[in-house]
Amino acid sequence: MNFSNIGQQSYPMCQDVSMRLAELSSRSGVSAPTIKHYLRVGVLPPGEQQSATWATYDESHLRRLALIRALVDVAGLPLEDVRRVLAAVDDERLTQHQALGSAQWALSPSVDTDPSSDSLARVDALLTRHGWQVHPDSPHRRALAAALDTVDRLDLPADDAVLDRYADALGALAPAEVDRIRGDADRTRAMEHVVVGTLLYEPVLTTLRRMAHEAASASRT
Amino acid sequence: MNFSNIGQQSYPMCQDVSMRLAELSSRSGVSAPTIKHYLRVGVLPPGEQQSATWATYDESHLRRLALIRALVDVAGLPLEDVRRVLAAVDDERLTQHQALGSAQWALSPSVDTDPSSDSLARVDALLTRHGWQVHPDSPHRRALAAALDTVDRLDLPADDAVLDRYADALGALAPAEVDRIRGDADRTRAMEHVVVGTLLYEPVLTTLRRMAHEAASASRT
């Protein structure tokens, strides 16, 4: 995975300077043909048409490009999934909670085969124990059950005590994270935050865990 | 991602029944040509040769096949990386701590471009604050710095307070997880547990976090 080729420059926010495609390309680090492709398939909104042959773009296009590159390069999503996620981001009819959920659901890997009923029951029991309201159709239920099936098969089952400790820790951190996202008055920014906060924080979290394991192993030696 | 096609049957441990390739294939759910390929490239140790034309396999081959399929299907590793991870697992010269570290390092995605010096300094400061001993050459340092660069660029920076809360939670859970792995007297099993515990628990953790977010968002509505 390559975490780096995303928006090669940082850019000041809330500064509405319009620019041509060439500048959008140089500031974003995304090639002009790729930008044109994104415009064509509709993941990047059109610029402001100045004449039949040229349009101008603004900071929102730069931010959207950085988000698309993150979804493609970091999250490894195919462009069709990027489109699905951004459609939820952009759908004005959804309430913020619905849109947050749709974007997050769209980010979840689909589970091809049915997880075992044992694991599904364990997931439901966990949700009940922690008082978590998770929609019956949420893909996270199936994803978690499938992940439990995998570790079970490999003879290192996740016992409920371990799951509960993780759930306690993550449940304690979640409200502040969600409030931080919902606190953003700009709906598009808030939606972008869901994507960043869900997918792109996961490497932060999993790498921290690997470091914690390395440190714990070192301290035992 | 497909979490499911891994070892279609569970199998009793410590029961040393030898079997032919056809049975190994049917019990593992891995096709005979694929098993032969694994034998050829050396990720699966050879069976016990019974004559010039056939060999027998045992439960350790079944477990190794389940592990290979998990690394390929769930973790998405190319076979060359699988070989690298298993080489660390199998290298008898390494101490358990070294081998745990090598296997875990081998699992870490390589970071192509240098992370920013700011982010590297933040990672070092975090390690100091938490008293975590992490090797200067550990790929986790670069991986975390690169992940921080990514979220910074996308305008949802991970502030140190958030990182510290995650580090506290994960640091508190790590010793028990590591002890569980190190407590296994069978070295190969212990090494397999690193792989499972590192890579295959990560979907458990990240899915739990997504659920926690969904529940937190629901409770705010």
XYZ file of C-alpha atoms in Angstrom:
442
model
C 0.000 0.000 0.000
C 1.190 3.454 -0.777
C 0.092 6.088 1.705
C 1.898 8.960 0.135
C 0.909 10.033 -3.373
C -2.116 11.872 -2.125
C -2.219 15.586 -2.709
C 1.420 16.405 -2.932
C 0.949 19.805 -1.397
C -1.094 20.904 1.541
C -3.435 23.743 0.700
C -5.013 26.505 2.735
C -8.703 25.996 3.465
C -11.513 28.488 2.820
C -9.512 30.367 0.239
C -11.536 30.400 -2.905
C -9.060 30.854 -5.697
C -10.173 29.579 -9.059
C -7.674 27.842 -11.277
C -7.398 26.113 -14.597
C -7.049 22.384 -15.121
C -3.250 22.571 -15.491
C -2.914 24.242 -12.105
C -5.419 21.835 -10.520
C -3.214 19.048 -11.837
C 0.052 20.498 -10.576
C -1.365 21.423 -7.153
C -3.069 18.058 -6.628
C -0.319 15.910 -8.111
C -2.966 14.130 -10.210
C -2.292 14.057 -13.952
C -4.550 16.035 -16.294
C -5.765 12.899 -18.166
C -6.709 11.275 -14.841
C -8.597 14.408 -13.760
C -10.461 14.397 -17.087
C -11.367 10.750 -16.516
C -12.719 11.581 -13.043
C -14.796 14.404 -14.535
C -16.125 12.066 -17.223
C -17.207 9.298 -14.827
C -18.647 11.883 -12.460
C -16.630 11.318 -9.280
C -15.274 14.863 -9.626
C -17.932 17.603 -10.044
C -17.543 19.796 -13.134
C -15.720 23.121 -12.886
C -17.239 26.468 -13.755
C -17.413 26.648 -17.520
C -15.735 29.869 -18.711
C -16.074 29.225 -22.427
C -16.624 26.262 -24.728
C -13.020 25.172 -24.212
C -12.082 25.864 -20.619
C -13.413 25.801 -17.078
C -12.102 26.881 -13.700
C -11.813 24.826 -10.533
C -11.576 25.761 -6.875
C -10.381 24.451 -3.521
C -13.324 22.043 -3.301
C -11.978 20.264 -6.392
C -8.547 19.983 -4.814
C -10.039 18.490 -1.665
C -12.235 16.097 -3.641
C -9.209 14.947 -5.665
C -7.247 14.278 -2.479
C -10.192 12.239 -1.200
C -10.494 10.244 -4.438
C -6.756 9.468 -4.440
C -6.977 8.385 -0.798
C -9.871 6.060 -1.561
C -8.079 4.614 -4.574
C -4.467 4.490 -3.324
C -4.838 4.019 0.403
C -8.149 2.241 0.719
C -7.638 0.338 -2.529
C -11.224 0.889 -3.698
C -12.087 0.435 -7.371
C -13.461 3.589 -8.998
C -16.976 2.130 -9.072
C -16.928 1.852 -5.247
C -15.504 5.356 -5.002
C -18.483 6.549 -6.981
C -20.868 4.724 -4.648
C -19.274 6.251 -1.544
C -19.262 9.753 -3.022
C -22.888 9.392 -4.137
C -23.825 8.898 -0.468
C -21.633 11.850 0.470
C -23.358 14.069 -2.086
C -26.959 12.900 -1.654
C -28.722 15.930 -0.157
C -31.925 13.996 0.583
C -30.300 11.917 3.297
C -30.184 13.158 6.880
C -26.714 13.475 8.273
C -27.053 10.243 10.269
C -28.370 8.389 7.214
C -25.644 9.793 5.002
C -22.952 9.001 7.552
C -24.293 5.472 7.683
C -24.613 5.095 3.912
C -21.087 6.307 3.312
C -19.734 4.033 6.023
C -21.749 1.060 4.785
C -20.523 1.691 1.242
C -16.965 1.471 2.558
C -17.480 -1.947 4.086
C -16.147 -4.939 2.212
C -18.892 -7.213 1.041
C -18.894 -10.694 2.508
C -19.532 -13.209 -0.255
C -20.367 -16.290 1.737
C -22.773 -16.536 4.618
C -21.082 -16.373 8.000
C -21.940 -19.176 10.428
C -25.083 -18.773 12.482
C -22.980 -19.273 15.634
C -20.868 -16.240 14.811
C -23.891 -14.152 13.872
C -25.446 -15.044 17.222
C -22.227 -14.063 19.010
C -22.263 -10.695 17.248
C -25.879 -10.089 18.269
C -25.097 -11.045 21.854
C -22.140 -8.651 21.865
C -24.309 -5.811 20.563
C -26.835 -6.520 23.309
C -24.184 -6.676 26.030
C -22.800 -3.284 24.995
C -26.169 -1.696 24.257
C -25.071 -0.814 20.735
C -27.849 0.078 18.309
C -26.673 -1.341 14.998
C -29.124 -1.672 12.132
C -30.220 -5.268 11.354
C -29.102 -4.755 7.729
C -25.758 -3.214 8.645
C -22.976 -4.945 6.696
C -20.806 -4.673 9.815
C -22.736 -7.531 11.459
C -21.904 -9.950 8.662
C -18.354 -8.627 8.368
C -17.662 -9.183 12.051
C -19.240 -12.649 12.032
C -17.128 -13.603 9.000
C -13.970 -12.299 10.702
C -14.810 -14.398 13.777
C -15.316 -17.466 11.569
C -11.847 -16.918 10.103
C -9.980 -16.708 13.399
C -11.988 -19.659 14.732
C -10.916 -21.816 11.796
C -7.306 -20.872 12.376
C -7.373 -22.103 15.914
C -6.958 -18.784 17.689
C -10.565 -17.986 18.472
C -11.441 -14.508 19.734
C -13.078 -15.283 23.049
C -15.867 -13.037 24.223
C -13.740 -11.535 26.995
C -11.240 -10.228 24.430
C -14.006 -8.935 22.184
C -15.614 -7.190 25.143
C -12.394 -5.446 26.104
C -11.932 -4.155 22.563
C -15.583 -3.157 22.357
C -15.305 -1.287 25.667
C -12.237 0.607 24.499
C -13.647 1.440 21.061
C -17.101 2.233 22.437
C -15.563 4.715 24.865
C -13.722 6.520 22.061
C -16.523 6.486 19.463
C -18.831 9.289 20.705
C -16.071 11.919 20.626
C -15.012 10.775 17.162
C -18.554 10.868 15.833
C -19.240 14.265 17.429
C -16.114 15.638 15.830
C -17.489 14.589 12.446
C -21.053 15.728 13.082
C -19.834 19.023 14.518
C -18.754 20.179 11.098
C -21.377 22.582 9.796
C -20.342 22.000 6.197
C -22.161 18.849 5.191
C -19.719 17.859 2.459
C -16.793 18.300 4.830
C -18.656 16.225 7.429
C -19.199 13.454 4.886
C -15.573 13.554 3.821
C -14.681 13.188 7.471
C -16.663 9.957 7.691
C -14.633 8.532 4.861
C -11.343 9.716 6.258
C -12.302 8.861 9.822
C -13.524 5.388 8.949
C -11.106 4.122 6.358
C -7.994 6.193 6.700
C -7.808 6.105 10.479
C -7.838 2.328 10.381
C -4.151 2.124 9.389
C -3.400 4.468 12.312
C -5.251 2.155 14.659
C -3.880 -1.137 13.355
C -0.318 0.199 13.239
C -0.610 1.447 16.817
C -1.735 -2.058 17.786
C 1.256 -3.652 16.027
C 3.556 -1.253 17.868
C 1.851 -2.031 21.168
C 2.451 -5.741 20.500
C 6.086 -5.167 19.614
C 6.587 -3.128 22.783
C 4.775 -5.722 24.924
C 6.891 -8.502 23.446
C 10.105 -6.505 24.042
C 9.172 -5.823 27.655
C 8.725 -9.571 28.245
C 12.229 -10.438 27.013
C -12.516 -9.381 0.556
C -13.605 -12.885 1.110
C -13.217 -14.091 4.659
C -14.738 -17.453 4.182
C -13.055 -19.891 1.792
C -10.473 -20.856 4.349
C -10.366 -24.439 5.454
C -13.879 -25.560 4.823
C -13.881 -27.938 7.718
C -12.628 -27.523 11.216
C -10.246 -30.277 12.216
C -9.293 -31.848 15.508
C -5.857 -30.833 16.784
C -3.107 -33.202 17.943
C -4.524 -36.078 16.019
C -1.854 -37.349 13.725
C -3.634 -39.026 10.896
C -1.711 -39.269 7.662
C -3.507 -38.822 4.382
C -2.897 -38.667 0.680
C -2.943 -35.534 -1.443
C -6.551 -36.093 -2.594
C -7.760 -36.198 1.001
C -5.612 -33.191 1.955
C -7.303 -31.354 -0.904
C -10.838 -32.357 0.039
C -10.325 -31.670 3.745
C -8.670 -28.290 3.196
C -10.878 -27.153 0.332
C -7.730 -26.248 -1.635
C -7.480 -27.800 -5.111
C -4.801 -30.438 -5.766
C -3.022 -28.327 -8.440
C -2.841 -25.392 -6.012
C -1.419 -27.650 -3.289
C 1.201 -28.921 -5.746
C 2.096 -25.339 -6.590
C 2.531 -24.529 -2.887
C 4.784 -27.583 -2.495
C 6.827 -26.526 -5.522
C 7.422 -22.945 -4.342
C 8.135 -24.173 -0.833
C 5.413 -22.462 1.219
C 4.035 -25.896 2.104
C 6.587 -28.371 3.544
C 6.865 -31.689 1.672
C 4.886 -34.696 2.867
C 6.404 -37.996 3.909
C 7.470 -39.736 0.729
C 6.002 -43.269 0.653
C 7.263 -44.216 -2.795
C 8.468 -42.486 -5.916
C 4.909 -41.490 -6.787
C 3.082 -40.657 -3.573
C 3.533 -39.034 -0.198
C 1.404 -38.667 2.906
C 0.449 -35.499 4.736
C -0.712 -34.800 8.270
C -2.617 -32.283 10.355
C 0.289 -29.822 10.234
C -0.194 -29.602 6.458
C -3.885 -28.913 6.905
C -3.128 -26.132 9.369
C -0.433 -24.671 7.142
C -2.830 -24.674 4.174
C -5.461 -22.835 6.204
C -2.822 -20.270 7.145
C -1.652 -19.824 3.541
C -5.229 -19.358 2.325
C -5.852 -16.819 5.091
C -2.755 -14.861 4.121
C -3.690 -14.942 0.447
C -7.475 -14.524 0.634
C -8.014 -12.481 3.770
C -4.782 -10.541 4.087
C -4.398 -10.230 0.320
C -0.673 -11.009 0.390
C 1.071 -12.108 -2.821
C 2.639 -15.569 -2.560
C 6.132 -14.066 -2.415
C 5.197 -12.203 0.794
C 3.574 -15.348 2.165
C 6.904 -17.099 1.655
C 8.739 -14.308 3.490
C 6.362 -14.467 6.460
C 6.533 -18.260 6.666
C 10.348 -18.179 6.401
C 10.406 -16.116 9.613
C 7.888 -18.517 11.165
C 10.069 -21.512 10.286
C 13.529 -20.055 11.034
C 14.714 -22.052 14.055
C 17.727 -19.786 14.649
C 15.595 -16.861 15.758
C 14.561 -16.470 19.386
C 10.853 -16.381 19.913
C 10.854 -12.583 20.377
C 12.939 -12.136 17.221
C 10.780 -14.504 15.237
C 7.581 -12.871 16.475
C 9.051 -9.543 15.418
C 10.282 -10.795 12.037
C 6.950 -12.346 11.184
C 5.104 -9.234 12.259
C 7.495 -6.949 10.397
C 7.148 -9.103 7.282
C 3.395 -8.544 7.475
C 3.705 -4.774 7.462
C 3.020 -2.975 4.221
C 6.113 -1.266 2.896
C 5.948 2.496 2.709
C 7.376 3.616 -0.603
C 7.882 7.302 0.001
C 9.522 8.864 3.018
C 7.050 10.075 5.603
C 7.452 13.694 6.725
C 9.989 14.396 9.452
C 7.222 16.082 11.467
C 5.192 12.879 11.532
C 8.229 10.743 12.351
C 8.977 13.079 15.267
C 5.356 12.793 16.455
C 5.634 8.988 16.369
C 8.852 9.082 18.402
C 7.276 11.435 20.925
C 4.274 9.123 21.243
C 6.520 6.102 21.852
C 8.355 8.073 24.555
C 5.130 9.233 26.216
C 3.860 5.658 26.420
C 7.218 4.092 27.281
C 6.947 1.729 24.320
C 10.172 0.052 23.253
C 9.919 -0.169 19.480
C 13.020 -0.948 17.432
C 14.469 2.045 15.498
C 14.252 -0.026 12.291
C 10.694 -1.227 12.925
C 8.556 -0.671 9.814
C 5.695 0.304 12.136
C 7.325 3.701 12.814
C 7.334 4.618 9.135
C 3.893 3.102 8.580
C 2.353 5.149 11.392
C 4.087 8.359 10.263
C 2.830 7.793 6.703
C -0.714 7.174 7.969
C -0.522 10.431 9.953
C 0.669 12.269 6.837
C -2.359 10.957 4.952
C -4.977 12.104 7.453
C -3.158 15.449 7.818
C -3.377 16.060 4.085
C -7.074 15.261 4.135
C -7.773 17.888 6.730
C -8.822 15.626 9.570
C -5.547 15.454 11.465
C -5.198 12.900 14.254
C -4.409 15.105 17.220
C -2.116 13.739 19.881
C -4.932 13.466 22.429
C -6.818 11.041 20.140
C -3.657 9.051 19.417
C -2.912 8.852 23.133
C -6.374 7.509 23.923
C -6.031 4.804 21.295
C -2.501 4.018 22.430
C -3.668 3.740 26.045
C -6.469 1.347 25.094
C -4.328 -0.798 22.800
C -1.350 -0.738 25.170
C -3.571 -2.023 27.971
C -4.772 -4.957 25.851
C -1.422 -5.877 24.261
C 0.363 -7.740 27.094
C -2.419 -10.303 27.481
C -2.559 -10.827 23.720
C 1.204 -11.270 23.454
C 1.314 -13.608 26.463
C -1.393 -15.711 24.894
C 0.818 -16.158 21.839
C 4.066 -16.677 23.742
C 2.396 -19.088 26.109
C 2.089 -21.653 23.343
C 4.832 -24.223 23.865
C 4.733 -25.298 20.222
C 6.902 -22.764 18.434
C 5.255 -23.197 15.049
C 1.821 -22.761 16.593
C 3.089 -19.659 18.417
C 4.369 -18.216 15.150
C 1.120 -18.978 13.386
C -0.631 -17.151 16.183
C 1.405 -14.028 15.483
C 0.210 -14.066 11.922
C -3.381 -14.725 12.865
C -3.263 -12.393 15.842
C -1.698 -9.555 13.885
C -3.345 -9.657 10.504
C -6.555 -11.558 10.924
C -7.642 -9.873 14.137
C -7.390 -6.505 12.448
C -10.715 -6.943 10.607
C -12.276 -7.843 13.975
C -10.921 -4.646 15.476
C -11.747 -2.316 12.593
C -15.243 -3.761 12.207
C -15.902 -3.334 15.915
C -14.856 0.302 15.535
C -17.238 0.816 12.609
C -20.046 -0.674 14.675
C -19.150 1.528 17.627
C -19.364 4.541 15.319
C -22.698 3.447 13.908
C -24.066 2.948 17.424
C -22.691 6.300 18.609
C -24.221 8.056 15.620
C -27.586 6.333 16.220
C -27.605 7.327 19.874
C -27.099 11.001 18.888
C -30.117 11.028 16.589
